[in-house]
XYZ file of C-alpha atoms in Angstrom:
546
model
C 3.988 9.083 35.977
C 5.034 5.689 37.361
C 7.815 3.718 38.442
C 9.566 2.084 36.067
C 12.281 2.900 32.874
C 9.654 3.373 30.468
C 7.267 6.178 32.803
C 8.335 9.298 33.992
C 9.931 9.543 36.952
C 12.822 10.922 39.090
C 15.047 8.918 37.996
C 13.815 8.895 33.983
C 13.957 12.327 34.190
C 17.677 12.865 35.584
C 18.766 10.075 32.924
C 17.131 12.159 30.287
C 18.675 15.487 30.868
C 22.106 13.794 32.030
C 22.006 12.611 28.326
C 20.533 16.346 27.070
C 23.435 17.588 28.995
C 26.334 15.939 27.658
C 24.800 15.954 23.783
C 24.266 19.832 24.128
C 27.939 20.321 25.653
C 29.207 18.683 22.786
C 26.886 19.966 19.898
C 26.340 23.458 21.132
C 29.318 26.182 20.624
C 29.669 27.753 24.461
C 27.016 25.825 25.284
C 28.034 25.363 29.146
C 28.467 29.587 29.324
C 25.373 30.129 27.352
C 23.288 28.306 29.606
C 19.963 26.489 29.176
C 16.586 27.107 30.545
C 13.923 25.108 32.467
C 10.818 26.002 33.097
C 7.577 24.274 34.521
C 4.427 23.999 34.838
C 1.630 22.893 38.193
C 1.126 19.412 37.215
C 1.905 16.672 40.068
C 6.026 16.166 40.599
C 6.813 18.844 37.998
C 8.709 21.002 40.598
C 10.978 18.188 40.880
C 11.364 17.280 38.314
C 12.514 20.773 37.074
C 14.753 21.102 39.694
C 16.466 17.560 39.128
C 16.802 18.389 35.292
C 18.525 21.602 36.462
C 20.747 19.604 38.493
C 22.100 17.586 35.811
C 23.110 20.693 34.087
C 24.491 22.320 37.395
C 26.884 19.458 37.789
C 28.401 19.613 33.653
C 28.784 23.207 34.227
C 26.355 24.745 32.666
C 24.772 27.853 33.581
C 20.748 27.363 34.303
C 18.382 29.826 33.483
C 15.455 28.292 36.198
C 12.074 29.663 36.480
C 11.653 29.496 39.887
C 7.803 30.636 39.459
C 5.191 28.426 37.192
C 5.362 29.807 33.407
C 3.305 28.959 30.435
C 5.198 26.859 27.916
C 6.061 29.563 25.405
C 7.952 31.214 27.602
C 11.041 28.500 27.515
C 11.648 29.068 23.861
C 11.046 32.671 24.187
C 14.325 32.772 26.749
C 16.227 30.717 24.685
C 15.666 33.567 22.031
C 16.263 36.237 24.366
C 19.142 35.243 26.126
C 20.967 33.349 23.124
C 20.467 30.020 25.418
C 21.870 26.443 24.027
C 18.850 24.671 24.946
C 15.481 24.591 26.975
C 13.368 21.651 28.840
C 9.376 22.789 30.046
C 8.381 20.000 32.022
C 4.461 19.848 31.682
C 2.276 17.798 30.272
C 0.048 19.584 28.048
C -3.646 19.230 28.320
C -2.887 15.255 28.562
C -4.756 14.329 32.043
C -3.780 14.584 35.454
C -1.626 11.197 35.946
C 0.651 12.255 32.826
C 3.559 14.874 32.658
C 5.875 15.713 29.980
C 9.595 16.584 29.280
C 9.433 18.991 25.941
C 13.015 19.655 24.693
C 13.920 23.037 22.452
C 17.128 23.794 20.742
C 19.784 26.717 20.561
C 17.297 27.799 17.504
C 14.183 28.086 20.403
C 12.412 25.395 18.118
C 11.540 22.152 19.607
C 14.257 19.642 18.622
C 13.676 17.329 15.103
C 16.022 14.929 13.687
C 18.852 14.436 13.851
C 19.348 15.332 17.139
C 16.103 13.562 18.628
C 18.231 10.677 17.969
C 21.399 11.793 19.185
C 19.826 13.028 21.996
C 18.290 9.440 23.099
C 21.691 7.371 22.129
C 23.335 10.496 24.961
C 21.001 9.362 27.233
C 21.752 5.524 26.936
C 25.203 6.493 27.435
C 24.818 8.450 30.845
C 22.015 6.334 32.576
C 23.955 5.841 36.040
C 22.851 9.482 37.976
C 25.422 11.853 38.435
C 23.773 13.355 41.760
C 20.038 13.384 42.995
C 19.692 16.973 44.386
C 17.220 18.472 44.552
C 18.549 21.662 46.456
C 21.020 22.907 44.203
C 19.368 24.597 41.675
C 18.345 26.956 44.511
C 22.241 27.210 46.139
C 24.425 27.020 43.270
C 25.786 30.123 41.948
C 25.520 29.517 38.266
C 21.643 29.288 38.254
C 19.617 32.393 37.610
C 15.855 33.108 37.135
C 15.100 34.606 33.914
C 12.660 36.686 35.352
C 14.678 38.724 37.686
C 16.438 39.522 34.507
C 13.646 40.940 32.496
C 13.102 38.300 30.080
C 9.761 38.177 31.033
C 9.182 42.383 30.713
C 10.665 41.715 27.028
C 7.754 39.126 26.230
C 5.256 41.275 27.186
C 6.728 44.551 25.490
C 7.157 42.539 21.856
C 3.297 41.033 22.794
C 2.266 44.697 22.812
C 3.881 45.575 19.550
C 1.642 43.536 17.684
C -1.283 45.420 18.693
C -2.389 47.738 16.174
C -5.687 49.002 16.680
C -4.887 50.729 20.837
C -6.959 52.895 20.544
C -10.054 50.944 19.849
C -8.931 48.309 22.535
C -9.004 50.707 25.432
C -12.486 51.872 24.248
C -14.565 49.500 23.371
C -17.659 47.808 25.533
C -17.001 44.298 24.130
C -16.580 41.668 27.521
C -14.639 38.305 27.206
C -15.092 35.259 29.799
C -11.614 33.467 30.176
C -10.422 29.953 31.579
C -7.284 28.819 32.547
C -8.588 25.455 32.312
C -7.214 24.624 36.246
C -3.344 25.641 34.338
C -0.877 28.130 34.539
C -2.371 30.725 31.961
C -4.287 33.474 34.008
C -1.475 35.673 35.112
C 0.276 35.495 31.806
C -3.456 36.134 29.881
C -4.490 39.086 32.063
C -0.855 40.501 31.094
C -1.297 40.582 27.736
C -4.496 41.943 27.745
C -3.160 44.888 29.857
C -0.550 45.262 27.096
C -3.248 45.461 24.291
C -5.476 47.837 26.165
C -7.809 45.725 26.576
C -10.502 45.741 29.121
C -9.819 43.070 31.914
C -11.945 39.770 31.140
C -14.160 37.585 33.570
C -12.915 34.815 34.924
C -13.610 31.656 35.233
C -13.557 31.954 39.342
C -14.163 27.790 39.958
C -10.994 27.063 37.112
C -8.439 30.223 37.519
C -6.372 28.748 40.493
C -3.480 25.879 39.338
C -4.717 22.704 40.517
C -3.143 19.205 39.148
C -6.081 17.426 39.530
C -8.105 19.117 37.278
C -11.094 18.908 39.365
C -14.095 20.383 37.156
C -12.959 18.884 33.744
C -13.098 15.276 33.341
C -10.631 16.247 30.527
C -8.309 19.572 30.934
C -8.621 19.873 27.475
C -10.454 22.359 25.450
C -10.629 20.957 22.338
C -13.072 18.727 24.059
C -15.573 21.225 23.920
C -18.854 22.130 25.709
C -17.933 18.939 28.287
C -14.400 21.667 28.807
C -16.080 24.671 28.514
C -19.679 24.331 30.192
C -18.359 26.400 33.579
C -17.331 29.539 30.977
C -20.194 28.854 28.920
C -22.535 29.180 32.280
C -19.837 32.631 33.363
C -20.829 34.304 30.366
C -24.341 34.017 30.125
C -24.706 35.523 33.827
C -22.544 38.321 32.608
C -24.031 38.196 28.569
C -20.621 38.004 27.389
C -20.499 36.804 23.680
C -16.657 35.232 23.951
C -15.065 32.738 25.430
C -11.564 32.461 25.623
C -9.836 29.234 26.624
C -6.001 28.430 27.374
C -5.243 24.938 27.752
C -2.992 24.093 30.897
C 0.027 24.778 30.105
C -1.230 28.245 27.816
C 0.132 27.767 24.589
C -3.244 26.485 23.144
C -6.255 28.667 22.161
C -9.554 27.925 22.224
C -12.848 29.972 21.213
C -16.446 29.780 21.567
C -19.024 32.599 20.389
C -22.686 33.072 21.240
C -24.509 33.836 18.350
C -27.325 36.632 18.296
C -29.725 33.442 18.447
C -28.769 32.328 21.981
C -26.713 29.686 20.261
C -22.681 28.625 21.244
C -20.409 27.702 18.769
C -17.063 26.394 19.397
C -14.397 27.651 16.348
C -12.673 24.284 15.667
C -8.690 24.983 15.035
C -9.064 25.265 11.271
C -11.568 28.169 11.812
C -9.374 30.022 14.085
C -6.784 29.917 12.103
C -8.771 30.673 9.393
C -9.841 33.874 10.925
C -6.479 35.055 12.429
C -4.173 34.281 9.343
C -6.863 36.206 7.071
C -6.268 38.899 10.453
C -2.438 38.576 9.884
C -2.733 39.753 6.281
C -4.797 42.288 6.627
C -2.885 43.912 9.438
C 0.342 43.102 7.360
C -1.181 44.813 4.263
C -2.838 47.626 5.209
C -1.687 48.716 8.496
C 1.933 47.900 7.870
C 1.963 48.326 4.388
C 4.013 44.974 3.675
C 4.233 43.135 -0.151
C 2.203 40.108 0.016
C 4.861 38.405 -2.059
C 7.021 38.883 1.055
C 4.891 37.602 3.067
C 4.835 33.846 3.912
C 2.248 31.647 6.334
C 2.863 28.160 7.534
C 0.254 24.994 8.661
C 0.740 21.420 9.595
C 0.138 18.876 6.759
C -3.470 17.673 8.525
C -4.539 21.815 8.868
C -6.855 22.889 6.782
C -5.851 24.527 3.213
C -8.218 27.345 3.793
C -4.399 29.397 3.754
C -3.377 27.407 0.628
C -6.582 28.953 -1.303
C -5.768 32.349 0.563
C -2.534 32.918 -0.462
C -3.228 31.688 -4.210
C -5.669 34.329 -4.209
C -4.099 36.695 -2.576
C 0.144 36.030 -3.737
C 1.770 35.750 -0.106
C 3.224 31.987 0.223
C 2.154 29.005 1.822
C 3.957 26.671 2.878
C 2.911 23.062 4.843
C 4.680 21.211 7.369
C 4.335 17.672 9.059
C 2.151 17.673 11.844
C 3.393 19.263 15.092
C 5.365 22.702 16.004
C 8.454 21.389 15.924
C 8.407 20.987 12.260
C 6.199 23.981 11.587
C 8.694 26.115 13.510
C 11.900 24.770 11.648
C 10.092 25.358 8.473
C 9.042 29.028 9.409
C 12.474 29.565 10.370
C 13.727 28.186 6.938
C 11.332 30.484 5.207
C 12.879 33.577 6.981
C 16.112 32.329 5.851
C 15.167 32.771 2.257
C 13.990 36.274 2.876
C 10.202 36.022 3.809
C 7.955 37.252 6.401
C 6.334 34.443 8.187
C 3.364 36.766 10.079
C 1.497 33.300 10.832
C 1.606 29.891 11.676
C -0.928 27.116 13.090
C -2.095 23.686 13.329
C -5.683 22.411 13.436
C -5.296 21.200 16.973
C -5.592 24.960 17.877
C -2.198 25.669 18.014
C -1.432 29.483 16.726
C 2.194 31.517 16.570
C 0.780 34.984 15.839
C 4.029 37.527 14.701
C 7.691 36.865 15.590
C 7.446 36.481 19.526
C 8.174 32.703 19.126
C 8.761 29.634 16.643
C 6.088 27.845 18.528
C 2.218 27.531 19.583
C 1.484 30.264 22.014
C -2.148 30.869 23.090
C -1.280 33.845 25.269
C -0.387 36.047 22.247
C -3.249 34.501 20.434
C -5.787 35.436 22.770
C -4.491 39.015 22.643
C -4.256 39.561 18.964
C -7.621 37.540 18.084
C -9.509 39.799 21.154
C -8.051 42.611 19.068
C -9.508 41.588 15.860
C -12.608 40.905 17.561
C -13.048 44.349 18.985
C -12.649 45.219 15.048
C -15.075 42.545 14.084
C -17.695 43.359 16.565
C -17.157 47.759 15.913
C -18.614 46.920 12.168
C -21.319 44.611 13.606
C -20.133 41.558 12.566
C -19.363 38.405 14.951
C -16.346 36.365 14.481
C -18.371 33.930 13.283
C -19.950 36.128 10.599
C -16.277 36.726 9.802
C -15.740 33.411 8.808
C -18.537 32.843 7.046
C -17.881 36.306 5.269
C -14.177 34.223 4.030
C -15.492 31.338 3.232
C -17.711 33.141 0.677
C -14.360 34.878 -0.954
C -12.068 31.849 -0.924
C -14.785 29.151 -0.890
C -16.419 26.858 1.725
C -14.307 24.983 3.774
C -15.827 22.116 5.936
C -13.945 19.125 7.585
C -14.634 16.090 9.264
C -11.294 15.175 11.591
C -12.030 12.016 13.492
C -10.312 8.810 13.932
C -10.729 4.508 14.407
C -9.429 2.234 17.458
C -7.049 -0.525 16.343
C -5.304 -2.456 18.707
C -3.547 -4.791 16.397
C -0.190 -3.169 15.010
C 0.087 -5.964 12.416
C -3.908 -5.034 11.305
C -2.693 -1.820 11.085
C 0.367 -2.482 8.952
C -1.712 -4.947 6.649
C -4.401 -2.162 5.910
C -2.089 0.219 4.925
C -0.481 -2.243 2.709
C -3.989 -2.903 0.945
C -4.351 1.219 0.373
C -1.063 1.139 -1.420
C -0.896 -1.908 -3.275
C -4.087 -3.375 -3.436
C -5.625 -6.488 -2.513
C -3.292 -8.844 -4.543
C 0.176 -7.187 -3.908
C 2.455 -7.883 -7.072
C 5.859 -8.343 -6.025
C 8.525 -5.996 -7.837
C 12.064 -5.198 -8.274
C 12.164 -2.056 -10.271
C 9.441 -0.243 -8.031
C 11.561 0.785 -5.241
C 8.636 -0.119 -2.949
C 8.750 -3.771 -2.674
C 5.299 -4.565 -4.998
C 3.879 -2.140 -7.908
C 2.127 0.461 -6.152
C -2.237 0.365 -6.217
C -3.627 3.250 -4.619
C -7.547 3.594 -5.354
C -8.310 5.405 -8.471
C -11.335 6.891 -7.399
C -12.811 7.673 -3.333
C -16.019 7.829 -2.838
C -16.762 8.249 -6.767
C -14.828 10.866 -6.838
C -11.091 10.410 -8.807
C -7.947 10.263 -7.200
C -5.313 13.265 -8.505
C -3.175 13.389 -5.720
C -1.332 10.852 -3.496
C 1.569 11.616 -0.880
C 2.852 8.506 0.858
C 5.549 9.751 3.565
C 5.828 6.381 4.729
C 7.961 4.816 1.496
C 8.170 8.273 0.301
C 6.109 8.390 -2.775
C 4.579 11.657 -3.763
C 2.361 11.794 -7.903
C 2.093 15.088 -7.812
C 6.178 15.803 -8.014
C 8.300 15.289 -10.674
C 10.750 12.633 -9.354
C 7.937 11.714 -7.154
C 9.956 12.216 -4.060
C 7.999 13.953 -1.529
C 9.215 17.367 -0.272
C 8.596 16.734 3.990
C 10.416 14.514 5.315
C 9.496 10.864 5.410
C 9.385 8.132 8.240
C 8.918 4.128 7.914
C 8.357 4.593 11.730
C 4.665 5.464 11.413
C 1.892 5.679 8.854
C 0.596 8.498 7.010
C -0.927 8.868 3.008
C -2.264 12.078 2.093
C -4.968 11.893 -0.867
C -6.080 15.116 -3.451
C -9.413 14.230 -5.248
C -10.960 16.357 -8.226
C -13.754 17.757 -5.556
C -11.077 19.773 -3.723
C -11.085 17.533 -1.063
C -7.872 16.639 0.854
C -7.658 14.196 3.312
C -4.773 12.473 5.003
C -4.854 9.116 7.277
C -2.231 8.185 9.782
C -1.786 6.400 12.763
C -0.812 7.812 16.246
C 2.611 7.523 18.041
C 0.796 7.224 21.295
C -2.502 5.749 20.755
C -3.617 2.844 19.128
C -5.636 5.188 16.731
C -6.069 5.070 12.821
C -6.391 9.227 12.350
C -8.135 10.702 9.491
C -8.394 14.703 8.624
C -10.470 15.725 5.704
C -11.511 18.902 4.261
C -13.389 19.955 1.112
C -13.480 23.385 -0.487
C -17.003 23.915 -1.845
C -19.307 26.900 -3.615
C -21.433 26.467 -1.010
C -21.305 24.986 2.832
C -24.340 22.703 2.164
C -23.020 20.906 -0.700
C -19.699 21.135 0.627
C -20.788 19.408 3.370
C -22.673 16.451 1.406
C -19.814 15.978 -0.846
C -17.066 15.455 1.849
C -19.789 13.189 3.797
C -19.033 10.490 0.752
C -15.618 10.550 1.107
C -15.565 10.355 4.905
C -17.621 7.143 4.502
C -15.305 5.903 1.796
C -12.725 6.086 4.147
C -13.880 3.947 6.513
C -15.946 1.715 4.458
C -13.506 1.431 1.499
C -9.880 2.413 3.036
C -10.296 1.059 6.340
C -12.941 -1.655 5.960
C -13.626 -0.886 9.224
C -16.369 -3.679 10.060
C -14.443 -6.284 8.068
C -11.423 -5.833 10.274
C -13.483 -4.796 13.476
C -11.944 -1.088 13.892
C -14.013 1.193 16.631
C -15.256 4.311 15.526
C -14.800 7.267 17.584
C -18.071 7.505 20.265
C -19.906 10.124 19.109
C -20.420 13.325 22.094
């Protein structure tokens, strides 16, 4: 947040929903009468700013659902739903840190918006850059803005929350504790509702992290995927209360994440792909045998960099699997697309520990993921197993899944552009007009001894394994990103970042065993930076170790 045209800012922020504004009123049937909603979150300016994107609305006409209270993220999509809204804005920034905030647009459809209306959307705003009115006030005088909450919306959350609980009974029983964090964000009213609606004892809190605060003051990060740097404070709450779970929302709520002490004293942080792991293989089951639903109906979704530990599930077990690009607005489109054909999507996720447990929404939501996986838990821990015995207990029916998700610091876009040219067409490019590419393409045979017998380019939009070889996501020259399948049953994919100067890989490898599992993806991993990247050749940082 900074002065400027390219930061975020008062004036940014009315240009950008002026533009929303006038693209929704014309691509939106009753869009004005329909309304949209706004919600926000605690972060520095985002009161403001909520109140100056209502504005804009307020002048075209529109009605404006407004929060007038902080909400977690999930909720905006869930109104949109609920009240058959045209659109939604969240401001909030995430877990980013404390000088960043965020302006997160959803459609009529309650998914986050993907092409083409991303682009429409920005050429709207270049079109309506001169500010209509700067008020501030209005959202709280006019008489066509309304606060979703005074009309229930947020009741209705809660009461389809509670009707994915399906063990009650056991909830309101059981002697199992959890320590949660709000991580300094928005997420402790909204997480100690849900438990309520579960039957679920109340948790410990957090006391030094539960209060809103925009400065983030015990985190250096208020992130927890960071891990025990995030987490130490709950880590410390529930060994003074020997509590075996930790629960962690990120700011804004609509990320999950989970650490366990193990009977040895230990803590161990699930990574993304391990929750998900353990609440798609909970979706099944509860889909199966409580609900009594055909697998073949059935129908789970994961980003593109996720792990494949669903992939393996579903071959195994005949629901269908289905991958996205990376991010919820794609997974949510593609759930949505799935439904269309006639399936039951009971779960969705993405490895950076993003989870949409049920129907509730068509994005990440870590307040009903904290509910349902503290339900399976209370299951888990009733047959004296820990989640992390769980896993493990997965892993040996569907295989071993370990992965190694890190990435390299490159600062040079044309470095970056001339690597990725090597990886598809070799060191000696050979120009050629019947390609389609530009040069015959020269992806490795083999990675780290191991052969090549899978390659998806969505860059040029290349894919082996089809039979056109047209890939079936959606491709983009704007950024990088190969995907590679080896005979091992690894699967790793490298890509740069929109907002980082970052080269990102994610790797995973299905094994017999975690050991060797482990040793076999550790050549590949180097391969990738020795071979792919030639990372000391072209001077790329690694990522610092913690």
């Amino acid at each position: 947040m900074e002065a400027g045209f390219s930061r975020m800012n008062d004036l940014t922020v009315l240009q950008a929903s002026q533009g929303l504004a006038m693209y929704v009123e014309q691509h939106v049937a009753n869009a004005k009468s329909r309304g949209v909603v706004v919600g926000h979150d605690h972060r520095h300016h985002s009161l403001n700013f909520a109140k100056l994107t209502a504005a804009a609305f307020l002048k075209r006409g529109f009605k404006v659902w407004y929060y007038q209270d902080l909400v977690h993220t999930p909720l905006v999509p869930y109104t949109i739903k609920k009240l058959k809204a045209a659109a939604g804005v969240m401001i909030t920034a995430s877990h980013n840190p404390k000088d960043d905030n965020g302006y997160k647009v959803y459609w009529e459809n309650a998914c986050q918006i993907i092409p083409p209306h991303d682009e429409g959307i920005a050429a709207s705003i270049e079109a309506n850059l001169e500010p209509w009115a700067w008020d501030y006030d209005l959202v709280g005088t006019s008489d066509l803005s309304a606060d979703p909450a005074k009309e229930g919306v947020i009741d209705a959350y809660f009461e389809e929350l509670a009707a994915l609980s399906t063990h009650t009974a056991d909830n309101a029983q059981t002697n199992l504790r959890f320590v949660y964090t709000a991580m300094h964000g928005v997420g402790t009213p909204f997480a100690q509702r849900a438990f309520e609606a579960f039957k679920l004892p109340p948790f410990v809190l957090v006391n030094e992290q539960i209060q809103p605060d925009p400065d983030f003051p015990t985190v250096a990060f208020p992130n927890p995927e960071e891990g025990k740097g995030s987490l130490s404070l709950a880590m410390k709450t529930a060994e003074q209360h020997n509590i075996p779970l930790i629960l962690a929302n990120d700011p804004d709520a609509d990320r999950l994440a989970i650490a366990e002490r193990q009977p040895s004293g230990e803590w161990v942080i699930l990574s993304g792909n391990q929750i998900g792991a353990i609440l798609g293989a909970a979706s099944f089951q509860n889909a199966v045998r409580e609900q009594g639903k055909d697998p073949k109906k059935l129908a789970m979704v994961a980003s593109t960099v996720s792990s494949k530990f669903l992939e393996r599930m579903g071959e195994v077990e005949g629901f269908r699997f289905e991958e996205s690009l990376t991010g919820f607005k794609w997974i949510g489109n593609r759930s949505m697309q799935l439904e269309q054909e006639g399936y039951d999507v009971i779960f969705a996720f993405e490895e950076a520990i993003g989870f949409t447990c049920g129907h509730i929404v068509k994005d990440k939501d870590g307040i009903s993921a904290l509910a349902y996986f503290s339900e399976w838990a209370v299951q888990l821990y009733k047959q004296g197993l820990t989640a992390y015995h769980y896993l493990e207990a997965l892993y040996d029916k569907y295989g071993y899944f370990v992965s190694d998700n890190s990435y390299f610091i490159c600062n040079d876009k044309a470095l970056i552009q001339a690597i990725f040219k090597r990886i598809r067409f070799g060191d000696n490019p050979v120009s050629s007009s019947t390609s389609g590419y530009g040069y015959d393409l020269a992806y490795p045979a083999t990675i780290g001894g191991y052969k090549v017998v899978g390659i998806r380019d969505l860059t040029i939009g290349y894919d082996s394994t089809t039979v056109d070889h047209q890939p079936t996501l959606p491709v983009s020259s704007l950024s990088e990103m190969i995907t590679f399948r080896l005979e091992n049953n690894t699967v790793f994919t490298i890509r740069t970042s929109g907002t980082e100067p970052k080269i990102k890989y994610y790797s995973e490898l299905r094994g017999e065993s975690q050991e060797q599992a482990k040793q076999d993806l550790a050549k590949v991993v180097a391969a990738i930076g020795d071979d792919l990247m030639q990372y000391e050749k072209n001077g790329l940082q690694k990522k610092k170790e913690d």
